[in-house]
CSV table of C-alpha atoms and ligand atoms in Angstrom, one decimal:
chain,number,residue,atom,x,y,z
A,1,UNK,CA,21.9,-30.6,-35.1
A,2,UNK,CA,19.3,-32.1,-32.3
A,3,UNK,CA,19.8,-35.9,-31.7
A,4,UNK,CA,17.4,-38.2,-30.5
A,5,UNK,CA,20.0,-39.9,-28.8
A,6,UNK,CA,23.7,-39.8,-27.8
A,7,UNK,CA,25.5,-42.5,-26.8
A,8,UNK,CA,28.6,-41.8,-24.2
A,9,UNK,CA,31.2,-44.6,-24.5
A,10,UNK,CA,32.0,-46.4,-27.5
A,11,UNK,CA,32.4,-50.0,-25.5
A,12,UNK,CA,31.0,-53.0,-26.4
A,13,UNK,CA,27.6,-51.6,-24.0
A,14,UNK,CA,27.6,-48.3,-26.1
A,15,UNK,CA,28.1,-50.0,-29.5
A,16,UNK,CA,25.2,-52.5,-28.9
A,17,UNK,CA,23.5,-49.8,-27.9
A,18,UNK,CA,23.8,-47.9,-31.0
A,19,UNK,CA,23.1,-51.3,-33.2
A,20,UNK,CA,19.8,-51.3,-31.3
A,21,UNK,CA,19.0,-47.5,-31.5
A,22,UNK,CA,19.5,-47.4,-35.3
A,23,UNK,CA,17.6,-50.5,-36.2
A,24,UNK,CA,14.7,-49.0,-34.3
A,25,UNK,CA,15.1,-45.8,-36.8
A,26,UNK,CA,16.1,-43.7,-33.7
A,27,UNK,CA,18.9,-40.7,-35.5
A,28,UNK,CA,21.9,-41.4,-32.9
A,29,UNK,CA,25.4,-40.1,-32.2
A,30,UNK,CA,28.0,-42.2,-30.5
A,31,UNK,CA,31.0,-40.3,-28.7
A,32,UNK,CA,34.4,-42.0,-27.8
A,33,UNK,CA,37.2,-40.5,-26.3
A,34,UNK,CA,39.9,-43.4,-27.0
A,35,UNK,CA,39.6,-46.3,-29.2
A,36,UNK,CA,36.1,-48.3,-30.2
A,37,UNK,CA,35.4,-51.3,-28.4
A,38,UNK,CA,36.9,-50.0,-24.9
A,39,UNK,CA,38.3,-52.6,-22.5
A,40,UNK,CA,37.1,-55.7,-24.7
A,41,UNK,CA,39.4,-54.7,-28.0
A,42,UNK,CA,42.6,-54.7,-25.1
A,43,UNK,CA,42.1,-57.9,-24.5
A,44,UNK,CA,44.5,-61.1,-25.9
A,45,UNK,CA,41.6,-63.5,-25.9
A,46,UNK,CA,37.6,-63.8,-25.6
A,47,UNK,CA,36.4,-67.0,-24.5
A,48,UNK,CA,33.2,-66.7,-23.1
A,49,UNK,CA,31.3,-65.1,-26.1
A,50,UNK,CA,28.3,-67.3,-26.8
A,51,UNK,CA,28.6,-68.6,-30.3
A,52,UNK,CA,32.3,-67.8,-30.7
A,53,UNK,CA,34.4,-70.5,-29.1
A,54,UNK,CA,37.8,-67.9,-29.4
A,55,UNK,CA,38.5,-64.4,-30.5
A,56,UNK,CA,40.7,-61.6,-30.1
A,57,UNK,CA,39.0,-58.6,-28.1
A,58,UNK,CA,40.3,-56.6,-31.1
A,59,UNK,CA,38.6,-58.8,-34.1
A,60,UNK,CA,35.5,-58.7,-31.8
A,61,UNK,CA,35.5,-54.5,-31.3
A,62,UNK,CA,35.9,-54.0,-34.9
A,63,UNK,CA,32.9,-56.3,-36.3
A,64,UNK,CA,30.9,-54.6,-33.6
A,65,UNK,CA,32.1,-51.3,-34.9
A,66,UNK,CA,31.7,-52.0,-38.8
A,67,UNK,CA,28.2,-52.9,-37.5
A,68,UNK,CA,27.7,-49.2,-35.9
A,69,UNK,CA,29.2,-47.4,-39.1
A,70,UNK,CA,26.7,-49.8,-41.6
A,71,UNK,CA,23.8,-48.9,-39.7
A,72,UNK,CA,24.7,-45.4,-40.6
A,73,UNK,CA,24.9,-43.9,-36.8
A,74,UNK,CA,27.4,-40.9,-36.4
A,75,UNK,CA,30.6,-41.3,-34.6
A,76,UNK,CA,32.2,-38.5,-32.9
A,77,UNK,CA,35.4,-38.8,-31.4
A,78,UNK,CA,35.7,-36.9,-28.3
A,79,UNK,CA,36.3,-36.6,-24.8
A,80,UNK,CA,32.5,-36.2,-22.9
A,81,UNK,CA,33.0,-33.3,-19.9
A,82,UNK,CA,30.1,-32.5,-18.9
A,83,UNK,CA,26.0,-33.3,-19.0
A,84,UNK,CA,23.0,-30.9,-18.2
A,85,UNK,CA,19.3,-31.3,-18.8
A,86,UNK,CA,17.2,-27.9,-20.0
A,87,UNK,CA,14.1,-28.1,-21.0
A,88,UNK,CA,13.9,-31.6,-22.2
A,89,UNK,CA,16.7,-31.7,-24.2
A,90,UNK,CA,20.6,-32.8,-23.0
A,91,UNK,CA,23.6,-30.6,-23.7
A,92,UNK,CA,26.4,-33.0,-24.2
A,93,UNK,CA,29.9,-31.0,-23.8
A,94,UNK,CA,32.6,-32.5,-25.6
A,95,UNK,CA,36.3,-32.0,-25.9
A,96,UNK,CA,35.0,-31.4,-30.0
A,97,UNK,CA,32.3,-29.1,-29.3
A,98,UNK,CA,28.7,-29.5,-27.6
A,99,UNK,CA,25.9,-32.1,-28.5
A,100,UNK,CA,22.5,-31.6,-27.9
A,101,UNK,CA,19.9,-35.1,-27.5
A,102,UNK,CA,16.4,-35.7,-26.4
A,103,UNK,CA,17.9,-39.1,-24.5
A,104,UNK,CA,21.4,-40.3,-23.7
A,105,UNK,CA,23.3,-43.3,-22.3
A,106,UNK,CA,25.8,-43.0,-20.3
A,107,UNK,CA,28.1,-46.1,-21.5
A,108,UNK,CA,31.5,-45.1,-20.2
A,109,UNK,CA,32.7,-47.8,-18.6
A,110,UNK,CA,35.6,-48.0,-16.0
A,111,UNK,CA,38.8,-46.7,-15.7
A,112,UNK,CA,41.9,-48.6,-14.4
A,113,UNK,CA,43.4,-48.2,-10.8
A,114,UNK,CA,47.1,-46.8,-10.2
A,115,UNK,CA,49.2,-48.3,-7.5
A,116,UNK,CA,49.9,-44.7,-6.2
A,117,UNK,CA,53.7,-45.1,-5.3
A,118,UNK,CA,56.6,-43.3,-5.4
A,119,UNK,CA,57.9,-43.3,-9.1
A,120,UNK,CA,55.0,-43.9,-10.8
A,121,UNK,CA,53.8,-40.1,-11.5
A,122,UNK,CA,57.5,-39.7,-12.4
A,123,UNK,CA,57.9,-42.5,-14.7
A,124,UNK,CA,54.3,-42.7,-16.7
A,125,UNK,CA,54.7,-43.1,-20.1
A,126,UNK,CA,58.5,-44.2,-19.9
A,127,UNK,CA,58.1,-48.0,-18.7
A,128,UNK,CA,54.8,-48.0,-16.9
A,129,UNK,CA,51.5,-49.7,-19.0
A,130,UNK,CA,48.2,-50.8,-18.3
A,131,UNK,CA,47.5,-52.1,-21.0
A,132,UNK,CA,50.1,-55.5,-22.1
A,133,UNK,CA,47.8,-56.3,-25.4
A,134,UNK,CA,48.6,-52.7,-26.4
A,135,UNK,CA,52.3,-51.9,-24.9
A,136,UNK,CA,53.6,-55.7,-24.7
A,137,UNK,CA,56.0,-55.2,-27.7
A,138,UNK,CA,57.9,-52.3,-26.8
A,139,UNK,CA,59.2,-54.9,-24.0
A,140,UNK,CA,60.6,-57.5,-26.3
A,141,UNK,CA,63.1,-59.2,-24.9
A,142,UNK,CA,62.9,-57.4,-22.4
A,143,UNK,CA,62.2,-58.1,-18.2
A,144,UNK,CA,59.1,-57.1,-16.8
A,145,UNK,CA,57.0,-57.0,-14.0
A,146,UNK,CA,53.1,-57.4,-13.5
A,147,UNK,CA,51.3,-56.4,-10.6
A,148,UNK,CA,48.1,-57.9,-9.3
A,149,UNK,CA,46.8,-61.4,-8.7
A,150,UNK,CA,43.5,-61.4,-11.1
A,151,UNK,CA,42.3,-62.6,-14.7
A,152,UNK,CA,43.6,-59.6,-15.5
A,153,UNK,CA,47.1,-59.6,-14.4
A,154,UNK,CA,47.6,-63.6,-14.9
A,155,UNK,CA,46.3,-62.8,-18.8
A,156,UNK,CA,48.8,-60.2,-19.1
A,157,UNK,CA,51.8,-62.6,-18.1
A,158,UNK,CA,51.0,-65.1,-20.6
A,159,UNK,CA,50.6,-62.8,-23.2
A,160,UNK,CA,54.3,-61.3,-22.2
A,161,UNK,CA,55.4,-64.5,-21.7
A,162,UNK,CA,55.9,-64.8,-25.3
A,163,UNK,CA,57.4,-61.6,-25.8
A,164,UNK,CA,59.9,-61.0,-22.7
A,165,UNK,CA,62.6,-62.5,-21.5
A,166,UNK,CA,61.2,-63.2,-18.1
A,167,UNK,CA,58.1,-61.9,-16.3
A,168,UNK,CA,57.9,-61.6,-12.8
A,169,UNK,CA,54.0,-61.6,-11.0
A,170,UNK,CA,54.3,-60.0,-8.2
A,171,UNK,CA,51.2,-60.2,-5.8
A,172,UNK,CA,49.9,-59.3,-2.4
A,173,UNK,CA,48.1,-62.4,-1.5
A,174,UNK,CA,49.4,-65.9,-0.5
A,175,UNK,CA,47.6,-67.3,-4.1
A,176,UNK,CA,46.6,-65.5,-7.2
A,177,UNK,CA,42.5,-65.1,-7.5
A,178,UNK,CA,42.4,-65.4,-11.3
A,179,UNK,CA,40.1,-68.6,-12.7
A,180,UNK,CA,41.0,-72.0,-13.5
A,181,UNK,CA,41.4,-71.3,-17.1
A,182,UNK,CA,44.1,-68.3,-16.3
A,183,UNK,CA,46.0,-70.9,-14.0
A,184,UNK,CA,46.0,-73.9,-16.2
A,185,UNK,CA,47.4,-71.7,-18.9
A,186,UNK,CA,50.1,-70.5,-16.7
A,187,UNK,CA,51.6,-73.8,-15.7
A,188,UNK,CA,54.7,-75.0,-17.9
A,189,UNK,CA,55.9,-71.1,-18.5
A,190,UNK,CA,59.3,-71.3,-17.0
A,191,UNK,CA,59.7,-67.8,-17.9
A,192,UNK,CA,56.7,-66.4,-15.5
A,193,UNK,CA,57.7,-66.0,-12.2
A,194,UNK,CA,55.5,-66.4,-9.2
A,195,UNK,CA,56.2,-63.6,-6.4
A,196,UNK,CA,52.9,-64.0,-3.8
A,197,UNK,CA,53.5,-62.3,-0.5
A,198,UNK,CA,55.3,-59.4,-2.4
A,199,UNK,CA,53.6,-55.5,-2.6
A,200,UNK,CA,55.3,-52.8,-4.8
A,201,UNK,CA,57.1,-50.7,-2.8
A,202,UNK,CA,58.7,-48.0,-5.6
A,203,UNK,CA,59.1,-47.7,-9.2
A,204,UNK,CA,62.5,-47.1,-9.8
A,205,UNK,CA,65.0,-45.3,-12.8
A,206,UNK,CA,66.4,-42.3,-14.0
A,207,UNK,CA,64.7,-41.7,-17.4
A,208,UNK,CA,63.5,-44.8,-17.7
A,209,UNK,CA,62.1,-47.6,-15.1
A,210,UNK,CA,65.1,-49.8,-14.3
A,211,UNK,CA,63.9,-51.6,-11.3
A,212,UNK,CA,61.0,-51.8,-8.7
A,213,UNK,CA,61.3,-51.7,-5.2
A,214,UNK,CA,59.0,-54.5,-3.9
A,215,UNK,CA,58.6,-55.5,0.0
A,216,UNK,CA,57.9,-59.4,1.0
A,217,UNK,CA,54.9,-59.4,3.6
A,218,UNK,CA,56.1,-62.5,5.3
A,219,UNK,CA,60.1,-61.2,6.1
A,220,UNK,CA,59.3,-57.8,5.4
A,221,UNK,CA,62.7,-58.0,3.5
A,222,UNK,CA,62.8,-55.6,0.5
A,223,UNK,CA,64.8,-55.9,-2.3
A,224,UNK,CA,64.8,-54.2,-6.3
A,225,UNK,CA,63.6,-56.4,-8.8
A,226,UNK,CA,65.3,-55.5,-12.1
A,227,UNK,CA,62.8,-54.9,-15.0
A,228,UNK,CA,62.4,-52.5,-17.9
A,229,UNK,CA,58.5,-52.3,-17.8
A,230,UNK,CA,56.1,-52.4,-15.7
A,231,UNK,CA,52.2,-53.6,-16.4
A,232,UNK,CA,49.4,-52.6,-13.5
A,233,UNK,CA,46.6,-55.0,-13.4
A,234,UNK,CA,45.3,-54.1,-10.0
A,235,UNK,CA,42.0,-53.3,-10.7
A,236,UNK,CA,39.4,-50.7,-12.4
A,237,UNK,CA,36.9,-48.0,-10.9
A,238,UNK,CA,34.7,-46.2,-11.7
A,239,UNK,CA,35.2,-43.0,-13.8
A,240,UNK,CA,31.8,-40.8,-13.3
A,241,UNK,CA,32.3,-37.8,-11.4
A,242,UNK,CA,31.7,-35.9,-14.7
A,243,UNK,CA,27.8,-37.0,-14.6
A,244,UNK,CA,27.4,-36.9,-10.7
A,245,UNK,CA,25.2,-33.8,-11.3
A,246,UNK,CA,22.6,-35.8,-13.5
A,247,UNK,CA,22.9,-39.5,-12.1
A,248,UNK,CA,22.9,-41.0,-8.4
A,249,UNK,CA,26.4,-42.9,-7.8
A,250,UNK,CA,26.7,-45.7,-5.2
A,251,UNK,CA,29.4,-45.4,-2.3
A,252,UNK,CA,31.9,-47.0,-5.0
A,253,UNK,CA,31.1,-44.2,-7.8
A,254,UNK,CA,28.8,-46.7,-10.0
A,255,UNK,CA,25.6,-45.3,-11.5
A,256,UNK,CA,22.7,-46.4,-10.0
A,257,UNK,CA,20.2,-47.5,-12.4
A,258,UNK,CA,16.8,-50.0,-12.6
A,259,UNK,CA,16.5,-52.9,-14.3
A,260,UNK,CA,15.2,-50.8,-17.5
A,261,UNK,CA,18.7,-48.7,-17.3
A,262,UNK,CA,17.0,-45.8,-16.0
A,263,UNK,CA,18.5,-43.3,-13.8
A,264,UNK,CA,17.4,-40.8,-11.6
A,265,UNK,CA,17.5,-38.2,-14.5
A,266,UNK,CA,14.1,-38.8,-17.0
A,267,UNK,CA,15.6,-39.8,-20.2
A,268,UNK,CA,18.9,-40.6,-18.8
A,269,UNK,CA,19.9,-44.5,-18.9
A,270,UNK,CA,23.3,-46.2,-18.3
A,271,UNK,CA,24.9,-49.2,-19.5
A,272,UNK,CA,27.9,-51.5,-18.8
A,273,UNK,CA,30.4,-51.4,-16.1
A,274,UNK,CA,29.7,-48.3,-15.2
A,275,UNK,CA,26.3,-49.2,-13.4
A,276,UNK,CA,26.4,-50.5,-10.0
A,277,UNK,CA,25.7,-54.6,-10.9
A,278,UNK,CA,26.9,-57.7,-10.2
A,279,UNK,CA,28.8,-59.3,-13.1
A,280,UNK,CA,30.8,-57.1,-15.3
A,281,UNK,CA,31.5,-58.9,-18.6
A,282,UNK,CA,31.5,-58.6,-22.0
A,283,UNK,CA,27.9,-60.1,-22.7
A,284,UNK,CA,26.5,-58.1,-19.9
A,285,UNK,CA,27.4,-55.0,-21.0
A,286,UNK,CA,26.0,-55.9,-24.4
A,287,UNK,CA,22.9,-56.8,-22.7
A,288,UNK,CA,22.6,-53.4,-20.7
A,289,UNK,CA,22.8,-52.1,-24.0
A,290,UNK,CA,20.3,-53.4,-26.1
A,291,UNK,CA,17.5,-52.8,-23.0
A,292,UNK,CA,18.9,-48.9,-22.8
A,293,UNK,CA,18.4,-48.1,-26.1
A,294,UNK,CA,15.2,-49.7,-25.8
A,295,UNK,CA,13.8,-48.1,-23.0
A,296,UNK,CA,15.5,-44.7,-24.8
A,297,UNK,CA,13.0,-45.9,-27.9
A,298,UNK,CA,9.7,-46.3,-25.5
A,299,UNK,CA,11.1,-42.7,-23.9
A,300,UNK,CA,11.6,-41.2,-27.3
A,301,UNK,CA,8.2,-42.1,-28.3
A,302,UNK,CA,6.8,-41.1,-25.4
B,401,LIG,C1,42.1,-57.4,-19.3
B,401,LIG,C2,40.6,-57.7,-19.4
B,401,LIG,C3,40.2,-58.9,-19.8
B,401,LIG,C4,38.8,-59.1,-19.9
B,401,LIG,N1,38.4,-60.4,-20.4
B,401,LIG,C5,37.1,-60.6,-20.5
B,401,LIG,C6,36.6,-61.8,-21.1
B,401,LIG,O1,37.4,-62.7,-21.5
B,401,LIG,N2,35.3,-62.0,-21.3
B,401,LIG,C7,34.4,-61.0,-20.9
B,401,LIG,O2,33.2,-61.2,-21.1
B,401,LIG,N3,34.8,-59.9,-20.3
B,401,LIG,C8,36.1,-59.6,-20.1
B,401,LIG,N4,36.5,-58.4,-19.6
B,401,LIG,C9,35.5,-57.5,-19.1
B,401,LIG,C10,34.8,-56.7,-20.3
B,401,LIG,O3,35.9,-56.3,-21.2
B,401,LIG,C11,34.0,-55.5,-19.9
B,401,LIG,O4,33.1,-56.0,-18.9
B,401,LIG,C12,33.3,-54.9,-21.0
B,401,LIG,O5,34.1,-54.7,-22.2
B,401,LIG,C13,32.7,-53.5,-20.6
B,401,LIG,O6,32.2,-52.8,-21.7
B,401,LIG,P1,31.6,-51.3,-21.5
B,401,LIG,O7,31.2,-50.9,-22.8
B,401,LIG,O8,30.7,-51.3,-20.4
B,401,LIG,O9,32.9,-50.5,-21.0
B,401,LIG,P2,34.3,-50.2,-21.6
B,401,LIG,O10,34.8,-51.3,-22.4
B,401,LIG,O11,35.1,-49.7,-20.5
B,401,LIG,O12,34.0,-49.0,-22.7
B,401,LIG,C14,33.8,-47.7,-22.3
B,401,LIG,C15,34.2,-46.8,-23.3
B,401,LIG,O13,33.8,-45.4,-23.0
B,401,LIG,C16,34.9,-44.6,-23.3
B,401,LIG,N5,34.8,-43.4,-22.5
B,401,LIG,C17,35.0,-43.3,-21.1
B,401,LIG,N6,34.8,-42.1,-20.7
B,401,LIG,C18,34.4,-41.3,-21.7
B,401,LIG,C19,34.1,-40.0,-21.9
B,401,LIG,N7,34.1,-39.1,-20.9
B,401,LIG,N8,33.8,-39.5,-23.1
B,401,LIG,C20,33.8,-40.4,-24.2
B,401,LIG,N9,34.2,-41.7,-24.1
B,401,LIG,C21,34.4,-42.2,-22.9
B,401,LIG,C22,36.2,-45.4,-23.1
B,401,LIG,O14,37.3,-44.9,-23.8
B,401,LIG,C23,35.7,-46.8,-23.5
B,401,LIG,O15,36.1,-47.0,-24.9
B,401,LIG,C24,37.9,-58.1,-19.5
B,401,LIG,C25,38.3,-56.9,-19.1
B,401,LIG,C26,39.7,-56.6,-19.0
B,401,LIG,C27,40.2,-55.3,-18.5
């Protein structure tokens, strides 16, 4: 069955998009390869949603969803692997069969970065997380180590500060770069450790992770720290070689597109933190999402 539009990412950008899309009466398909509501519904705590003083990323990814599903617009879920334009209309492969579209967002947000040492490739799945919202309790009790110096990584210690024994931070630079908010709410946890100067030398264990090697920049003594778990919060990229055939990607791998989401392909748009743009955040991505699937609407009807 043709689509007038598929939606690629089933984030906060692709699900506003939708909500937009099907009020405008446009028949759309929304395709996610993981879990609705992407990197918002990992996260402990939203505070910066205007008109909602607090909620949890997953309360606010499942309103947005039940939104989607009672505007009637198909969801698919799959993994997107491909995108081609012939003759006006996009082929969409998918890990659950091709999808054909007149227009299409790409709304696929970012992917998170791996430290890239020795152990890790070893030891995924067995002790290794991205993700503390979604992997936390398998570590109750439990020590742990979190790696980066971000909103990210100072989030995910004091959420497993309730949960583990103790929780070591362990960061490159002198001071962690998370907000005030972040750093106020980490004072008085005597079970979160502070490690600055420190880089991640090894993930170590047999079956297991048992310990990390980590290396301090100022002595360049190193030393195993011993943890059961170990949560990366170093970062994200961008995930769009897949589409690098149908979109322009900046030297980072962000899709280039104008302030109407357009990108170099006609009928094309993208939304969220996969576009090259300055703030990356929840209400941002929303707000990529709505113009897209408007612009798709003045495409469409063109
Ligand atoms: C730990 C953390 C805390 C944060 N805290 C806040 C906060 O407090 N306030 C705030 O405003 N922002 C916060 N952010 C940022 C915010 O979550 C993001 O900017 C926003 O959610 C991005 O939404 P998105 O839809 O563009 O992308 P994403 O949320 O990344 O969603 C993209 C979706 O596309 C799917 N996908 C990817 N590739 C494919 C494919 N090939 N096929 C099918 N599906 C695919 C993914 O599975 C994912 O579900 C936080 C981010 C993190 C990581």
């Amino acid at each position: 069955m043709m689509h007038d539009l598929a939606i690629i990412g089933g984030g906060v950008a692709g699900m506003t998009a939708a909500i937009y899309a099907a009020r405008a009466g446009i028949n759309t398909v929304i395709i996610e390869k993981a879990g609705f509501g992407g990197q918002a519904a990992l996260t402990a705590k939203i505070e910066n949603y205007p008109s909602i003083k607090e909620i949890e990323g997953f309360e606010l990814a499942a309103n947005m969803k039940m939104q989607v599903d009672a505007l009637g617009v198909e969801s698919r879920s799959a993994d997107v692997t491909g995108v081609e334009k012939a003759d006006g209309v996009f082929h969409i492969a998918t890990t659950d069969g091709d999808i054909e579209a007149k227009a299409a967002i790409i709304a696929n947000g970012v992917r998170r970065r791996e430290l890239g040492i020795e152990g890790e490739e070893r030891l995924r799945g067995r002790g290794i997380s991205w993700c503390a919202v979604c992997d936390g309790g398998f570590f109750r009790k439990k020590k742990v180590a979190v790696i980066g110096a971000g909103n990210s990584a100072l989030g995910d210690a004091i959420y497993l500060s309730n949960l583990c024994e103790e929780v070591y931070l362990i960061y490159r630079r002198p001071y962690p770069t998370a907000t005030k908010s972040y750093m106020d709410a980490l004072e008085g946890l005597e079970n979160v450790h502070l490690m600055p100067r420190h880089i991640p030398l090894e993930i170590m264990g047999e079956n297991r992770v048992s310990a990390l090697k980590i290396k301090n920049l100022d002595t360049d003594e190193e030393s195993e720290l011993e943890v059961n778990g170990i949560f990366e919060a170093i970062g994200l990229i961008p995930d769009n070689d897949v589409f690098a055939n149908v979109v322009e990607l900046d030297q980072n791998g962000y899709i280039v597109a104008d302030d109407e989401m357009r990108t170099k392909t006609e009928g094309l748009f993208a939304a969220g933190d996969t576009r090259q743009k300055h703030l990356r955040q929840i209400v941002t991505a929303c707000a990529d999402g709505a113009i897209a699937a408007t612009a798709a609407q003045e495409y469409l009807s063109r």
